[in-house]
Amino acid sequence: HFTGNQPTRDGALRREVFLNEGDVLNTEMLRHTIRRLNQVGSFEKAGTPRLDPQPGAGDRLDVTFPVTERNGSTFMAAMSTGPLGPTVSGSFSTSNLFGRGQTFSAEVERGQRYRKEQISILEPYFRGRPLSVGANIHRVRSEYDGSVEQGAPAYTVDSKGFGTTVGVPLGRFKRFDIGYGFSVIDPHALPEVDLELIGTRRQESRISPTFSFNTVDSPILPHRGLQLVAGLNLTGGPLGAWTIVRTGRRRWGPRGSVARSDTGAAAVG
């Protein structure tokens, strides 16, 4: 049982429990379950479970996990400036859509010479199975000023595409994810501009396999745990023009400080 999980539905939490009804009580699995519930990111903290004897059921126990919901939705608005001039952006994201545990985000950015729209969604348990499935779409338009001194022409780049991800757990805190992204990049300028200076319309594909191990107790306010990530980015027309190897390691100490952090990347043409 769960208490304090409003609006999160019981079904979105039961799938994170490492014990099944009728199992022999295992305190180690209880500790792993508390850590996993905290990793979901929808709660301030999952407390110590309460064990109550079932009336007239002999040695059977009712296990109740007390949780305290946090606001998993975020609205953001910002103004910034950069090489493409000032922009205004707004975004909405939630890690618990309709109390079902899905992640959803939408972002819009507008400027005089820059525009961007992006939407993404992730279902952590597709059709009730431990299989995460995600999708995203994006559209970006960037307008670049020319420079007579540098011989650079003015041009515009339109980019639009989509991406998908699929992930499976390999253990209690290990998982494998693989993503695929496809983009159409379309630079264009005045007819007299040499296309070799800005490139031509092209299609780009990317495959990103990632292995991760994560025992960090909270994605928002971590106190302790270890996170390891290793992955590849295979990018190019034939999915092999560029290969980027990504690695990362973080360990949190008992007071929430990062005791050790290492990241790395290498590109191979």
Short mmCIF file of N, CA, C and O in Angstrom, two decimals, residues 131-223:
data_model
loop_
_atom_site.label_atom_id
_atom_site.label_comp_id
_atom_site.label_asym_id
_atom_site.label_seq_id
_atom_site.Cartn_x
_atom_site.Cartn_y
_atom_site.Cartn_z
N LEU A 131 9.61 -1.51 -20.10
CA LEU A 131 10.19 -1.09 -21.37
C LEU A 131 9.85 0.39 -21.56
O LEU A 131 8.67 0.73 -21.65
N SER A 132 10.86 1.25 -21.57
CA SER A 132 10.60 2.68 -21.76
C SER A 132 10.62 3.00 -23.25
O SER A 132 11.46 2.51 -24.00
N VAL A 133 9.68 3.85 -23.66
CA VAL A 133 9.58 4.27 -25.06
C VAL A 133 9.36 5.78 -25.07
O VAL A 133 8.48 6.29 -24.37
N GLY A 134 10.17 6.48 -25.84
CA GLY A 134 10.05 7.93 -25.91
C GLY A 134 10.08 8.42 -27.35
O GLY A 134 10.51 7.71 -28.26
N ALA A 135 9.61 9.66 -27.55
CA ALA A 135 9.60 10.26 -28.88
C ALA A 135 9.72 11.77 -28.73
O ALA A 135 9.32 12.35 -27.71
N ASN A 136 10.29 12.40 -29.73
CA ASN A 136 10.38 13.86 -29.74
C ASN A 136 10.37 14.37 -31.17
O ASN A 136 10.76 13.65 -32.11
N ILE A 137 9.93 15.60 -31.34
CA ILE A 137 9.97 16.28 -32.63
C ILE A 137 10.51 17.69 -32.39
O ILE A 137 10.33 18.26 -31.31
N HIS A 138 11.18 18.24 -33.39
CA HIS A 138 11.73 19.58 -33.23
C HIS A 138 11.77 20.30 -34.56
O HIS A 138 11.76 19.67 -35.64
N ARG A 139 11.80 21.64 -34.48
CA ARG A 139 11.97 22.49 -35.66
C ARG A 139 12.75 23.72 -35.24
O ARG A 139 12.42 24.37 -34.23
N VAL A 140 13.80 24.05 -35.99
CA VAL A 140 14.67 25.17 -35.66
C VAL A 140 14.95 25.98 -36.92
O VAL A 140 15.17 25.42 -38.00
N ARG A 141 14.93 27.32 -36.77
CA ARG A 141 15.30 28.21 -37.88
C ARG A 141 16.31 29.23 -37.36
O ARG A 141 16.05 29.92 -36.36
N SER A 142 17.47 29.31 -38.02
CA SER A 142 18.53 30.23 -37.62
C SER A 142 18.92 31.09 -38.81
O SER A 142 19.16 30.56 -39.90
N GLU A 143 18.98 32.42 -38.61
CA GLU A 143 19.35 33.35 -39.67
C GLU A 143 20.68 34.01 -39.30
O GLU A 143 20.80 34.64 -38.25
N TYR A 144 21.68 33.86 -40.16
CA TYR A 144 23.02 34.36 -39.89
C TYR A 144 23.32 35.57 -40.78
O TYR A 144 23.06 35.54 -41.99
N ASP A 145 23.87 36.62 -40.16
CA ASP A 145 24.30 37.80 -40.91
C ASP A 145 25.59 37.51 -41.63
O ASP A 145 26.44 36.74 -41.16
N GLY A 146 25.77 38.14 -42.77
CA GLY A 146 27.00 38.00 -43.51
C GLY A 146 28.06 38.97 -43.03
O GLY A 146 27.80 39.88 -42.24
N SER A 147 29.29 38.77 -43.48
CA SER A 147 30.41 39.64 -43.15
C SER A 147 31.23 39.90 -44.41
O SER A 147 31.81 38.96 -44.97
N VAL A 148 31.24 41.15 -44.86
CA VAL A 148 32.01 41.49 -46.06
C VAL A 148 33.50 41.32 -45.80
O VAL A 148 34.25 40.82 -46.66
N GLU A 149 33.97 41.73 -44.62
CA GLU A 149 35.40 41.63 -44.30
C GLU A 149 35.87 40.18 -44.32
O GLU A 149 36.98 39.87 -44.80
N GLN A 150 35.05 39.25 -43.80
CA GLN A 150 35.45 37.85 -43.74
C GLN A 150 35.00 37.05 -44.96
O GLN A 150 35.29 35.86 -45.06
N GLY A 151 34.29 37.68 -45.86
CA GLY A 151 33.81 36.99 -47.05
C GLY A 151 32.75 35.95 -46.77
O GLY A 151 32.60 34.99 -47.53
N ALA A 152 32.01 36.14 -45.67
CA ALA A 152 30.96 35.19 -45.29
C ALA A 152 29.61 35.73 -45.73
O ALA A 152 29.26 36.87 -45.40
N PRO A 153 28.82 34.94 -46.47
CA PRO A 153 27.52 35.42 -46.93
C PRO A 153 26.46 35.31 -45.83
O PRO A 153 26.60 34.55 -44.87
N ALA A 154 25.39 36.06 -45.99
CA ALA A 154 24.23 35.90 -45.12
C ALA A 154 23.43 34.68 -45.59
O ALA A 154 23.24 34.47 -46.79
N TYR A 155 23.00 33.87 -44.66
CA TYR A 155 22.23 32.68 -45.02
C TYR A 155 21.33 32.25 -43.87
O TYR A 155 21.46 32.73 -42.74
N THR A 156 20.43 31.32 -44.16
CA THR A 156 19.47 30.80 -43.19
C THR A 156 19.54 29.28 -43.19
O THR A 156 19.72 28.66 -44.24
N VAL A 157 19.41 28.69 -42.01
CA VAL A 157 19.41 27.23 -41.88
C VAL A 157 18.10 26.81 -41.22
O VAL A 157 17.78 27.26 -40.12
N ASP A 158 17.35 25.97 -41.91
CA ASP A 158 16.14 25.36 -41.35
C ASP A 158 16.44 23.90 -41.02
O ASP A 158 17.00 23.17 -41.85
N SER A 159 16.06 23.49 -39.83
CA SER A 159 16.28 22.11 -39.40
C SER A 159 15.01 21.59 -38.76
O SER A 159 14.39 22.26 -37.93
N LYS A 160 14.63 20.39 -39.14
CA LYS A 160 13.47 19.75 -38.53
C LYS A 160 13.71 18.25 -38.49
O LYS A 160 14.42 17.69 -39.33
N GLY A 161 13.13 17.61 -37.47
CA GLY A 161 13.36 16.18 -37.37
C GLY A 161 12.62 15.57 -36.20
O GLY A 161 11.79 16.21 -35.55
N PHE A 162 12.94 14.31 -35.93
CA PHE A 162 12.29 13.58 -34.86
C PHE A 162 13.30 12.63 -34.23
O PHE A 162 14.39 12.37 -34.78
N GLY A 163 12.94 12.09 -33.08
CA GLY A 163 13.79 11.12 -32.42
C GLY A 163 12.95 10.12 -31.64
O GLY A 163 11.82 10.41 -31.25
N THR A 164 13.50 8.94 -31.41
CA THR A 164 12.84 7.92 -30.61
C THR A 164 13.87 7.29 -29.67
O THR A 164 15.06 7.26 -29.97
N THR A 165 13.40 6.79 -28.55
CA THR A 165 14.28 6.09 -27.60
C THR A 165 13.55 4.85 -27.08
O THR A 165 12.33 4.84 -26.95
N VAL A 166 14.33 3.82 -26.81
CA VAL A 166 13.81 2.59 -26.20
C VAL A 166 14.82 2.17 -25.13
O VAL A 166 16.04 2.22 -25.36
N GLY A 167 14.32 1.78 -23.96
CA GLY A 167 15.21 1.37 -22.89
C GLY A 167 14.67 0.19 -22.11
O GLY A 167 13.45 0.01 -21.99
N VAL A 168 15.57 -0.64 -21.60
CA VAL A 168 15.18 -1.80 -20.80
C VAL A 168 16.09 -1.88 -19.57
O VAL A 168 17.28 -1.56 -19.64
N PRO A 169 15.54 -2.32 -18.43
CA PRO A 169 16.40 -2.52 -17.25
C PRO A 169 17.19 -3.82 -17.40
O PRO A 169 16.70 -4.81 -17.91
N LEU A 170 18.43 -3.79 -16.92
CA LEU A 170 19.29 -4.96 -16.92
C LEU A 170 19.51 -5.50 -15.51
O LEU A 170 20.26 -6.45 -15.31
N GLY A 171 18.87 -4.90 -14.56
CA GLY A 171 18.99 -5.26 -13.15
C GLY A 171 18.26 -4.22 -12.34
O GLY A 171 17.53 -3.40 -12.88
N ARG A 172 18.48 -4.24 -11.02
CA ARG A 172 17.76 -3.29 -10.18
C ARG A 172 18.14 -1.85 -10.49
O ARG A 172 17.29 -0.97 -10.50
N PHE A 173 19.41 -1.58 -10.75
CA PHE A 173 19.85 -0.21 -10.97
C PHE A 173 20.67 -0.05 -12.25
O PHE A 173 21.35 0.94 -12.43
N LYS A 174 20.62 -1.04 -13.12
CA LYS A 174 21.32 -0.98 -14.40
C LYS A 174 20.29 -0.97 -15.52
O LYS A 174 19.25 -1.62 -15.44
N ARG A 175 20.59 -0.25 -16.61
CA ARG A 175 19.71 -0.25 -17.75
C ARG A 175 20.48 0.05 -19.03
O ARG A 175 21.59 0.60 -19.01
N PHE A 176 19.83 -0.31 -20.14
CA PHE A 176 20.39 -0.04 -21.47
C PHE A 176 19.34 0.74 -22.27
O PHE A 176 18.17 0.36 -22.31
N ASP A 177 19.76 1.84 -22.86
CA ASP A 177 18.88 2.67 -23.69
C ASP A 177 19.53 2.87 -25.05
O ASP A 177 20.76 2.99 -25.16
N ILE A 178 18.68 2.96 -26.06
CA ILE A 178 19.19 3.27 -27.40
C ILE A 178 18.23 4.27 -28.05
O ILE A 178 17.01 4.13 -27.95
N GLY A 179 18.81 5.29 -28.64
CA GLY A 179 18.01 6.32 -29.29
C GLY A 179 18.36 6.46 -30.76
O GLY A 179 19.50 6.18 -31.18
N TYR A 180 17.38 6.89 -31.53
CA TYR A 180 17.59 7.17 -32.95
C TYR A 180 17.02 8.55 -33.26
O TYR A 180 15.90 8.87 -32.84
N GLY A 181 17.80 9.36 -33.96
CA GLY A 181 17.33 10.68 -34.35
C GLY A 181 17.54 10.90 -35.84
O GLY A 181 18.51 10.43 -36.43
N PHE A 182 16.61 11.62 -36.43
CA PHE A 182 16.68 11.92 -37.87
C PHE A 182 16.37 13.40 -38.06
O PHE A 182 15.38 13.90 -37.51
N SER A 183 17.22 14.09 -38.81
CA SER A 183 17.02 15.52 -39.06
C SER A 183 17.24 15.83 -40.53
O SER A 183 18.08 15.20 -41.20
N VAL A 184 16.49 16.80 -41.03
CA VAL A 184 16.70 17.36 -42.36
C VAL A 184 17.23 18.77 -42.18
O VAL A 184 16.54 19.62 -41.57
N ILE A 185 18.43 19.04 -42.64
CA ILE A 185 19.08 20.33 -42.48
C ILE A 185 19.12 21.02 -43.85
O ILE A 185 19.68 20.47 -44.81
N ASP A 186 18.52 22.20 -43.91
CA ASP A 186 18.34 22.87 -45.21
C ASP A 186 18.87 24.30 -45.15
O ASP A 186 18.15 25.22 -44.76
N PRO A 187 20.15 24.52 -45.50
CA PRO A 187 20.66 25.90 -45.58
C PRO A 187 20.29 26.53 -46.92
O PRO A 187 20.30 25.86 -47.96
N HIS A 188 19.96 27.81 -46.91
CA HIS A 188 19.64 28.49 -48.17
C HIS A 188 20.01 29.97 -48.06
O HIS A 188 20.03 30.55 -46.96
N ALA A 189 20.32 30.56 -49.22
CA ALA A 189 20.75 31.95 -49.30
C ALA A 189 20.33 32.51 -50.65
O ALA A 189 19.60 31.86 -51.42
N LEU A 190 20.81 33.72 -50.94
CA LEU A 190 20.50 34.33 -52.23
C LEU A 190 21.10 33.51 -53.37
O LEU A 190 22.10 32.81 -53.18
N PRO A 191 20.49 33.58 -54.57
CA PRO A 191 20.97 32.72 -55.68
C PRO A 191 22.44 32.89 -56.02
O PRO A 191 23.09 31.95 -56.48
N GLU A 192 23.01 34.11 -55.84
CA GLU A 192 24.41 34.32 -56.23
C GLU A 192 25.41 33.77 -55.23
O GLU A 192 26.62 33.79 -55.48
N VAL A 193 24.95 33.26 -54.08
CA VAL A 193 25.85 32.74 -53.06
C VAL A 193 26.33 31.34 -53.44
O VAL A 193 25.54 30.48 -53.84
N ASP A 194 27.64 31.11 -53.34
CA ASP A 194 28.22 29.80 -53.62
C ASP A 194 27.79 28.82 -52.53
O ASP A 194 28.07 29.02 -51.35
N LEU A 195 27.11 27.73 -52.91
CA LEU A 195 26.60 26.77 -51.93
C LEU A 195 27.71 26.05 -51.18
O LEU A 195 27.48 25.50 -50.10
N GLU A 196 28.93 26.04 -51.72
CA GLU A 196 30.03 25.40 -51.01
C GLU A 196 30.38 26.14 -49.72
O GLU A 196 30.97 25.57 -48.80
N LEU A 197 29.99 27.41 -49.64
CA LEU A 197 30.28 28.20 -48.44
C LEU A 197 29.31 27.89 -47.30
O LEU A 197 29.66 28.07 -46.13
N ILE A 198 28.11 27.45 -47.62
CA ILE A 198 27.09 27.23 -46.57
C ILE A 198 26.60 25.79 -46.51
O ILE A 198 25.92 25.40 -45.56
N GLY A 199 26.96 24.99 -47.49
CA GLY A 199 26.47 23.61 -47.51
C GLY A 199 25.16 23.49 -48.26
O GLY A 199 24.50 24.48 -48.58
N THR A 200 24.77 22.27 -48.53
CA THR A 200 23.53 22.00 -49.25
C THR A 200 22.57 21.21 -48.37
O THR A 200 22.93 20.77 -47.28
N ARG A 201 21.35 21.06 -48.83
CA ARG A 201 20.36 20.31 -48.08
C ARG A 201 20.85 18.89 -47.85
O ARG A 201 21.35 18.24 -48.77
N ARG A 202 20.71 18.42 -46.61
CA ARG A 202 21.20 17.08 -46.29
C ARG A 202 20.34 16.45 -45.20
O ARG A 202 19.60 17.14 -44.49
N GLN A 203 20.47 15.16 -45.09
CA GLN A 203 19.79 14.40 -44.05
C GLN A 203 20.83 13.82 -43.09
O GLN A 203 21.89 13.38 -43.53
N GLU A 204 20.50 13.85 -41.82
CA GLU A 204 21.45 13.37 -40.81
C GLU A 204 20.76 12.39 -39.88
O GLU A 204 19.67 12.67 -39.38
N SER A 205 21.40 11.26 -39.64
CA SER A 205 20.88 10.25 -38.73
C SER A 205 21.84 10.07 -37.56
O SER A 205 23.05 10.27 -37.71
N ARG A 206 21.29 9.68 -36.43
CA ARG A 206 22.12 9.48 -35.24
C ARG A 206 21.58 8.30 -34.43
O ARG A 206 20.38 8.22 -34.17
N ILE A 207 22.45 7.38 -34.06
CA ILE A 207 22.11 6.29 -33.16
C ILE A 207 22.95 6.45 -31.89
O ILE A 207 24.16 6.65 -31.96
N SER A 208 22.29 6.35 -30.72
CA SER A 208 22.97 6.61 -29.45
C SER A 208 22.67 5.49 -28.46
O SER A 208 21.70 5.57 -27.70
N PRO A 209 23.47 4.43 -28.42
CA PRO A 209 23.32 3.41 -27.38
C PRO A 209 23.99 3.88 -26.09
O PRO A 209 25.07 4.47 -26.11
N THR A 210 23.36 3.61 -24.95
CA THR A 210 23.88 4.05 -23.65
C THR A 210 23.64 2.98 -22.59
O THR A 210 22.54 2.42 -22.50
N PHE A 211 24.67 2.71 -21.81
CA PHE A 211 24.55 1.84 -20.64
C PHE A 211 24.73 2.70 -19.40
O PHE A 211 25.62 3.55 -19.35
N SER A 212 23.88 2.48 -18.38
CA SER A 212 23.98 3.28 -17.16
C SER A 212 23.77 2.41 -15.93
O SER A 212 23.04 1.42 -15.96
N PHE A 213 24.44 2.82 -14.87
CA PHE A 213 24.28 2.23 -13.54
C PHE A 213 24.05 3.38 -12.58
O PHE A 213 24.85 4.32 -12.52
N ASN A 214 22.96 3.33 -11.82
CA ASN A 214 22.58 4.49 -11.03
C ASN A 214 21.98 4.05 -9.69
O ASN A 214 20.91 3.46 -9.65
N THR A 215 22.69 4.37 -8.61
CA THR A 215 22.16 4.14 -7.26
C THR A 215 21.95 5.45 -6.52
O THR A 215 21.76 5.45 -5.31
N VAL A 216 21.98 6.59 -7.22
CA VAL A 216 21.76 7.89 -6.60
C VAL A 216 20.34 7.95 -6.06
O VAL A 216 19.38 7.57 -6.75
N ASP A 217 20.19 8.42 -4.82
CA ASP A 217 18.90 8.30 -4.13
C ASP A 217 17.86 9.31 -4.59
O ASP A 217 16.68 9.16 -4.27
N SER A 218 18.22 10.35 -5.34
CA SER A 218 17.24 11.32 -5.81
C SER A 218 17.81 12.05 -7.02
O SER A 218 18.96 12.47 -6.99
N PRO A 219 17.03 12.23 -8.09
CA PRO A 219 17.53 12.96 -9.25
C PRO A 219 17.52 14.47 -9.04
O PRO A 219 18.12 15.21 -9.82
N ILE A 220 16.83 14.96 -8.00
CA ILE A 220 16.69 16.40 -7.78
C ILE A 220 17.60 16.88 -6.65
O ILE A 220 18.36 17.83 -6.81
N LEU A 221 17.53 16.22 -5.49
CA LEU A 221 18.38 16.57 -4.34
C LEU A 221 19.13 15.32 -3.88
O LEU A 221 18.75 14.70 -2.88
N PRO A 222 20.17 14.91 -4.59
CA PRO A 222 20.88 13.67 -4.24
C PRO A 222 21.67 13.83 -2.94
O PRO A 222 22.24 14.88 -2.66
N HIS A 223 21.70 12.76 -2.15
CA HIS A 223 22.48 12.72 -0.92
C HIS A 223 23.61 11.69 -0.98
O HIS A 223 24.67 11.90 -0.41
#
